[in-house]
Amino acid sequence: YAANRLSLDGSYRVRAWYKENYGDFDDDSDADQQNYFDQRFRLGGKIQVAEGISGHFRIDLSEAQWGQQTSTNRGWNRGSSSNVDSDRQVQVDRAYARWERDYFNLIAGQAYTSFGNQIVVDQNQFGFIFRLKLPVVLDFVYSKIDESGSLNDDGDNGDVDFFGGQATYKADNWSAGALLAAIND
């Protein structure tokens, strides 16, 4: 069991872009012409802590347009108060704990949530996702979108929070669902 506690996955991509007339469709001007390469190295992982309890993460390393960076050193910037600057970038997309049982899942941390075919809700935020696995699957989500610059919530420092829920029923050839989503600021 100890050897299977950590699983990693990832991807690397390089893209070439050639954009011409993408802004104003004017063939007489090269002002809206772009040609460049970009790349992304993505690494994801799962740490199985105990049966039904796991930690998950996904990070992007060196996501950049070629030629826009000023350094090839992609480490932590120890002199910066933010720990990361634009040339030494590590982006954390997801970092959460998951507790899974037969009838429910609970996720806490920075995780992805979507409702309504990723049209109504499509977010990667900090919060909780609680799923009840009944004949009708019930999802309840709370996310902290913004602390508004202060941990004190008086006056203009009020938080921006997301609350959502959905119910989904799936049969062999069809499914139906309902959702409710709100932002409270």
GROMACS .gro file of N, CA and C in nm, residues 52-148:
model
  291
   52GLY      N    1  -0.994   0.636   0.173
   52GLY     CA    2  -1.098   0.736   0.158
   52GLY      C    3  -1.054   0.879   0.183
   53ILE      N    4  -0.928   0.902   0.221
   53ILE     CA    5  -0.878   1.038   0.248
   53ILE      C    6  -0.756   1.062   0.160
   54SER      N    7  -0.762   1.169   0.081
   54SER     CA    8  -0.652   1.197  -0.010
   54SER      C    9  -0.630   1.347  -0.023
   55GLY      N   10  -0.509   1.383  -0.061
   55GLY     CA   11  -0.473   1.521  -0.092
   55GLY      C   12  -0.443   1.531  -0.241
   56HIS      N   13  -0.485   1.641  -0.304
   56HIS     CA   14  -0.471   1.659  -0.449
   56HIS      C   15  -0.407   1.794  -0.478
   57PHE      N   16  -0.330   1.800  -0.585
   57PHE     CA   17  -0.273   1.928  -0.627
   57PHE      C   18  -0.256   1.928  -0.779
   58ARG      N   19  -0.252   2.049  -0.834
   58ARG     CA   20  -0.219   2.067  -0.975
   58ARG      C   21  -0.147   2.200  -0.987
   59ILE      N   22  -0.027   2.196  -1.045
   59ILE     CA   23   0.054   2.316  -1.061
   59ILE      C   24   0.097   2.328  -1.206
   60ASP      N   25   0.115   2.452  -1.249
   60ASP     CA   26   0.170   2.482  -1.380
   60ASP      C   27   0.308   2.543  -1.360
   61LEU      N   28   0.406   2.489  -1.429
   61LEU     CA   29   0.544   2.536  -1.419
   61LEU      C   30   0.583   2.600  -1.551
   62SER      N   31   0.641   2.716  -1.545
   62SER     CA   32   0.696   2.781  -1.662
   62SER      C   33   0.595   2.797  -1.774
   63GLU      N   34   0.475   2.842  -1.739
   63GLU     CA   35   0.376   2.874  -1.842
   63GLU      C   36   0.409   3.012  -1.895
   64ALA      N   37   0.450   3.020  -2.022
   64ALA     CA   38   0.499   3.147  -2.074
   64ALA      C   39   0.494   3.149  -2.226
   65GLN      N   40   0.499   3.272  -2.278
   65GLN     CA   41   0.522   3.291  -2.421
   65GLN      C   42   0.672   3.299  -2.439
   66TRP      N   43   0.723   3.227  -2.537
   66TRP     CA   44   0.866   3.225  -2.559
   66TRP      C   45   0.913   3.365  -2.594
   67GLY      N   46   1.023   3.405  -2.532
   67GLY     CA   47   1.082   3.536  -2.560
   67GLY      C   48   1.031   3.646  -2.469
   68GLN      N   49   0.927   3.623  -2.391
   68GLN     CA   50   0.875   3.724  -2.300
   68GLN      C   51   0.943   3.719  -2.163
   69GLN      N   52   1.002   3.607  -2.129
   69GLN     CA   53   1.070   3.595  -2.001
   69GLN      C   54   1.209   3.654  -2.014
   70THR      N   55   1.263   3.701  -1.900
   70THR     CA   56   1.397   3.760  -1.903
   70THR      C   57   1.501   3.670  -1.840
   71SER      N   58   1.459   3.554  -1.790
   71SER     CA   59   1.553   3.465  -1.723
   71SER      C   60   1.511   3.321  -1.750
   72THR      N   61   1.609   3.233  -1.755
   72THR     CA   62   1.577   3.091  -1.766
   72THR      C   63   1.577   3.024  -1.630
   73ASN      N   64   1.608   3.099  -1.524
   73ASN     CA   65   1.606   3.047  -1.388
   73ASN      C   66   1.462   3.051  -1.338
   74ARG      N   67   1.399   2.936  -1.321
   74ARG     CA   68   1.259   2.928  -1.282
   74ARG      C   69   1.245   2.879  -1.138
   75GLY      N   70   1.312   2.943  -1.044
   75GLY     CA   71   1.300   2.903  -0.905
   75GLY      C   72   1.224   3.006  -0.826
   76TRP      N   73   1.217   2.985  -0.694
   76TRP     CA   74   1.150   3.082  -0.607
   76TRP      C   75   1.236   3.206  -0.597
   77ASN      N   76   1.175   3.322  -0.595
   77ASN     CA   77   1.245   3.448  -0.579
   77ASN      C   78   1.249   3.481  -0.431
   78ARG      N   79   1.361   3.455  -0.366
   78ARG     CA   80   1.370   3.472  -0.221
   78ARG      C   81   1.367   3.619  -0.180
   79GLY      N   82   1.396   3.711  -0.269
   79GLY     CA   83   1.397   3.853  -0.234
   79GLY      C   84   1.261   3.920  -0.249
   80SER      N   85   1.164   3.852  -0.303
   80SER     CA   86   1.033   3.911  -0.327
   80SER      C   87   0.940   3.885  -0.211
   81SER      N   88   0.858   3.984  -0.177
   81SER     CA   89   0.762   3.963  -0.069
   81SER      C   90   0.650   3.869  -0.110
   82SER      N   91   0.625   3.856  -0.239
   82SER     CA   92   0.519   3.766  -0.285
   82SER      C   93   0.571   3.626  -0.313
   83ASN      N   94   0.701   3.602  -0.297
   83ASN     CA   95   0.768   3.474  -0.320
   83ASN      C   96   0.779   3.436  -0.467
   84VAL      N   97   0.705   3.500  -0.555
   84VAL     CA   98   0.709   3.463  -0.696
   84VAL      C   99   0.706   3.591  -0.777
   85ASP      N  100   0.789   3.601  -0.879
   85ASP     CA  101   0.773   3.712  -0.972
   85ASP      C  102   0.745   3.656  -1.110
   86SER      N  103   0.726   3.743  -1.207
   86SER     CA  104   0.679   3.697  -1.337
   86SER      C  105   0.780   3.607  -1.408
   87ASP      N  106   0.908   3.618  -1.376
   87ASP     CA  107   1.008   3.534  -1.441
   87ASP      C  108   1.027   3.400  -1.373
   88ARG      N  109   0.985   3.387  -1.251
   88ARG     CA  110   1.003   3.264  -1.173
   88ARG      C  111   0.867   3.221  -1.123
   89GLN      N  112   0.787   3.168  -1.212
   89GLN     CA  113   0.647   3.148  -1.180
   89GLN      C  114   0.610   3.002  -1.161
   90VAL      N  115   0.543   2.975  -1.050
   90VAL     CA  116   0.481   2.848  -1.022
   90VAL      C  117   0.337   2.880  -0.988
   91GLN      N  118   0.245   2.834  -1.071
   91GLN     CA  119   0.103   2.862  -1.049
   91GLN      C  120   0.037   2.739  -0.988
   92VAL      N  121  -0.029   2.757  -0.876
   92VAL     CA  122  -0.103   2.649  -0.812
   92VAL      C  123  -0.249   2.664  -0.853
   93ASP      N  124  -0.299   2.569  -0.932
   93ASP     CA  125  -0.439   2.571  -0.977
   93ASP      C  126  -0.530   2.507  -0.874
   94ARG      N  127  -0.486   2.397  -0.816
   94ARG     CA  128  -0.570   2.321  -0.724
   94ARG      C  129  -0.484   2.266  -0.611
   95ALA      N  130  -0.541   2.272  -0.491
   95ALA     CA  131  -0.477   2.213  -0.373
   95ALA      C  132  -0.589   2.188  -0.272
   96TYR      N  133  -0.628   2.062  -0.259
   96TYR     CA  134  -0.743   2.032  -0.173
   96TYR      C  135  -0.731   1.893  -0.113
   97ALA      N  136  -0.807   1.875  -0.004
   97ALA     CA  137  -0.820   1.745   0.060
   97ALA      C  138  -0.956   1.688   0.025
   98ARG      N  139  -0.962   1.556   0.009
   98ARG     CA  140  -1.087   1.489  -0.029
   98ARG      C  141  -1.113   1.373   0.068
   99TRP      N  142  -1.234   1.372   0.122
   99TRP     CA  143  -1.280   1.264   0.208
   99TRP      C  144  -1.394   1.196   0.135
  100GLU      N  145  -1.377   1.068   0.101
  100GLU     CA  146  -1.474   0.996   0.019
  100GLU      C  147  -1.524   0.873   0.092
  101ARG      N  148  -1.655   0.860   0.098
  101ARG     CA  149  -1.721   0.744   0.155
  101ARG      C  150  -1.826   0.694   0.057
  102ASP      N  151  -1.894   0.585   0.092
  102ASP     CA  152  -1.992   0.526   0.000
  102ASP      C  153  -2.102   0.623  -0.039
  103TYR      N  154  -2.151   0.703   0.055
  103TYR     CA  155  -2.267   0.788   0.029
  103TYR      C  156  -2.236   0.937   0.020
  104PHE      N  157  -2.111   0.977   0.041
  104PHE     CA  158  -2.080   1.120   0.030
  104PHE      C  159  -1.933   1.142  -0.003
  105ASN      N  160  -1.903   1.263  -0.053
  105ASN     CA  161  -1.768   1.315  -0.072
  105ASN      C  162  -1.763   1.453  -0.008
  106LEU      N  163  -1.652   1.488   0.050
  106LEU     CA  164  -1.630   1.623   0.100
  106LEU      C  165  -1.494   1.669   0.052
  107ILE      N  166  -1.490   1.783  -0.014
  107ILE     CA  167  -1.366   1.843  -0.063
  107ILE      C  168  -1.350   1.976   0.007
  108ALA      N  169  -1.230   2.005   0.058
  108ALA     CA  170  -1.199   2.132   0.122
  108ALA      C  171  -1.067   2.184   0.066
  109GLY      N  172  -1.066   2.309   0.021
  109GLY     CA  173  -0.945   2.370  -0.033
  109GLY      C  174  -0.973   2.437  -0.165
  110GLN      N  175  -0.870   2.450  -0.247
  110GLN     CA  176  -0.883   2.513  -0.378
  110GLN      C  177  -0.915   2.405  -0.480
  111ALA      N  178  -1.040   2.402  -0.525
  111ALA     CA  179  -1.087   2.295  -0.614
  111ALA      C  180  -1.174   2.353  -0.725
  112TYR      N  181  -1.198   2.272  -0.824
  112TYR     CA  182  -1.278   2.312  -0.940
  112TYR      C  183  -1.425   2.275  -0.919
  113THR      N  184  -1.515   2.366  -0.955
  113THR     CA  185  -1.658   2.345  -0.946
  113THR      C  186  -1.724   2.389  -1.075
  114SER      N  187  -1.819   2.308  -1.124
  114SER     CA  188  -1.897   2.350  -1.241
  114SER      C  189  -2.041   2.304  -1.225
  115PHE      N  190  -2.134   2.388  -1.267
  115PHE     CA  191  -2.276   2.358  -1.272
  115PHE      C  192  -2.326   2.396  -1.411
  116GLY      N  193  -2.430   2.329  -1.455
  116GLY     CA  194  -2.494   2.368  -1.581
  116GLY      C  195  -2.403   2.360  -1.701
  117ASN      N  196  -2.337   2.245  -1.719
  117ASN     CA  197  -2.247   2.223  -1.833
  117ASN      C  198  -2.138   2.330  -1.843
  118GLN      N  199  -2.087   2.375  -1.731
  118GLN     CA  200  -1.981   2.475  -1.722
  118GLN      C  201  -2.024   2.610  -1.779
  119ILE      N  202  -2.154   2.634  -1.789
  119ILE     CA  203  -2.205   2.761  -1.839
  119ILE      C  204  -2.245   2.851  -1.723
  120VAL      N  205  -2.319   2.798  -1.628
  120VAL     CA  206  -2.366   2.877  -1.514
  120VAL      C  207  -2.253   2.899  -1.414
  121VAL      N  208  -2.183   2.793  -1.378
  121VAL     CA  209  -2.073   2.801  -1.282
  121VAL      C  210  -1.953   2.727  -1.341
  122ASP      N  211  -1.840   2.794  -1.345
  122ASP     CA  212  -1.715   2.737  -1.396
  122ASP      C  213  -1.604   2.808  -1.319
  123GLN      N  214  -1.569   2.756  -1.202
  123GLN     CA  215  -1.476   2.827  -1.115
  123GLN      C  216  -1.374   2.734  -1.051
  124ASN      N  217  -1.263   2.792  -1.017
  124ASN     CA  218  -1.155   2.726  -0.945
  124ASN      C  219  -1.128   2.812  -0.823
  125GLN      N  220  -1.198   2.786  -0.712
  125GLN     CA  221  -1.194   2.874  -0.595
  125GLN      C  222  -1.164   2.795  -0.468
  126PHE      N  223  -1.138   2.868  -0.361
  126PHE     CA  224  -1.119   2.809  -0.229
  126PHE      C  225  -1.255   2.791  -0.163
  127GLY      N  226  -1.279   2.674  -0.105
  127GLY     CA  227  -1.405   2.653  -0.037
  127GLY      C  228  -1.430   2.506  -0.008
  128PHE      N  229  -1.560   2.471   0.000
  128PHE     CA  230  -1.604   2.336   0.030
  128PHE      C  231  -1.699   2.286  -0.078
  129ILE      N  232  -1.689   2.158  -0.111
  129ILE     CA  233  -1.782   2.092  -0.200
  129ILE      C  234  -1.829   1.966  -0.128
  130PHE      N  235  -1.959   1.955  -0.106
  130PHE     CA  236  -2.016   1.840  -0.037
  130PHE      C  237  -2.114   1.771  -0.132
  131ARG      N  238  -2.092   1.643  -0.157
  131ARG     CA  239  -2.177   1.565  -0.247
  131ARG      C  240  -2.240   1.449  -0.172
  132LEU      N  241  -2.372   1.441  -0.178
  132LEU     CA  242  -2.446   1.327  -0.126
  132LEU      C  243  -2.479   1.237  -0.244
  133LYS      N  244  -2.436   1.111  -0.236
  133LYS     CA  245  -2.457   1.015  -0.346
  133LYS      C  246  -2.580   0.930  -0.315
  134LEU      N  247  -2.695   0.987  -0.341
  134LEU     CA  248  -2.824   0.920  -0.324
  134LEU      C  249  -2.877   0.887  -0.462
  135PRO      N  250  -2.997   0.832  -0.476
  135PRO     CA  251  -3.053   0.814  -0.611
  135PRO      C  252  -3.055   0.946  -0.689
  136VAL      N  253  -3.079   1.056  -0.619
  136VAL     CA  254  -3.061   1.190  -0.675
  136VAL      C  255  -2.933   1.245  -0.611
  137VAL      N  256  -2.833   1.274  -0.694
  137VAL     CA  257  -2.706   1.325  -0.642
  137VAL      C  258  -2.723   1.473  -0.607
  138LEU      N  259  -2.684   1.508  -0.485
  138LEU     CA  260  -2.696   1.646  -0.437
  138LEU      C  261  -2.557   1.703  -0.414
  139ASP      N  262  -2.529   1.818  -0.474
  139ASP     CA  263  -2.402   1.888  -0.455
  139ASP      C  264  -2.429   2.022  -0.388
  140PHE      N  265  -2.350   2.053  -0.284
  140PHE     CA  266  -2.359   2.181  -0.215
  140PHE      C  267  -2.219   2.242  -0.216
  141VAL      N  268  -2.211   2.370  -0.255
  141VAL     CA  269  -2.081   2.435  -0.270
  141VAL      C  270  -2.081   2.569  -0.197
  142TYR      N  271  -1.973   2.594  -0.125
  142TYR     CA  272  -1.945   2.726  -0.069
  142TYR      C  273  -1.803   2.762  -0.112
  143SER      N  274  -1.787   2.883  -0.166
  143SER     CA  275  -1.654   2.931  -0.206
  143SER      C  276  -1.633   3.073  -0.157
  144LYS      N  277  -1.512   3.101  -0.114
  144LYS     CA  278  -1.471   3.237  -0.077
  144LYS      C  279  -1.406   3.297  -0.201
  145ILE      N  280  -1.474   3.392  -0.264
  145ILE     CA  281  -1.422   3.453  -0.386
  145ILE      C  282  -1.325   3.566  -0.354
  146ASP      N  283  -1.361   3.650  -0.255
  146ASP     CA  284  -1.277   3.767  -0.227
  146ASP      C  285  -1.296   3.809  -0.082
  147GLU      N  286  -1.189   3.836  -0.011
  147GLU     CA  287  -1.193   3.891   0.124
  147GLU      C  288  -1.202   4.044   0.121
  148SER      N  289  -1.201   4.103   0.003
  148SER     CA  290  -1.212   4.248  -0.017
  148SER      C  291  -1.101   4.326   0.054
   0.00000   0.00000   0.00000
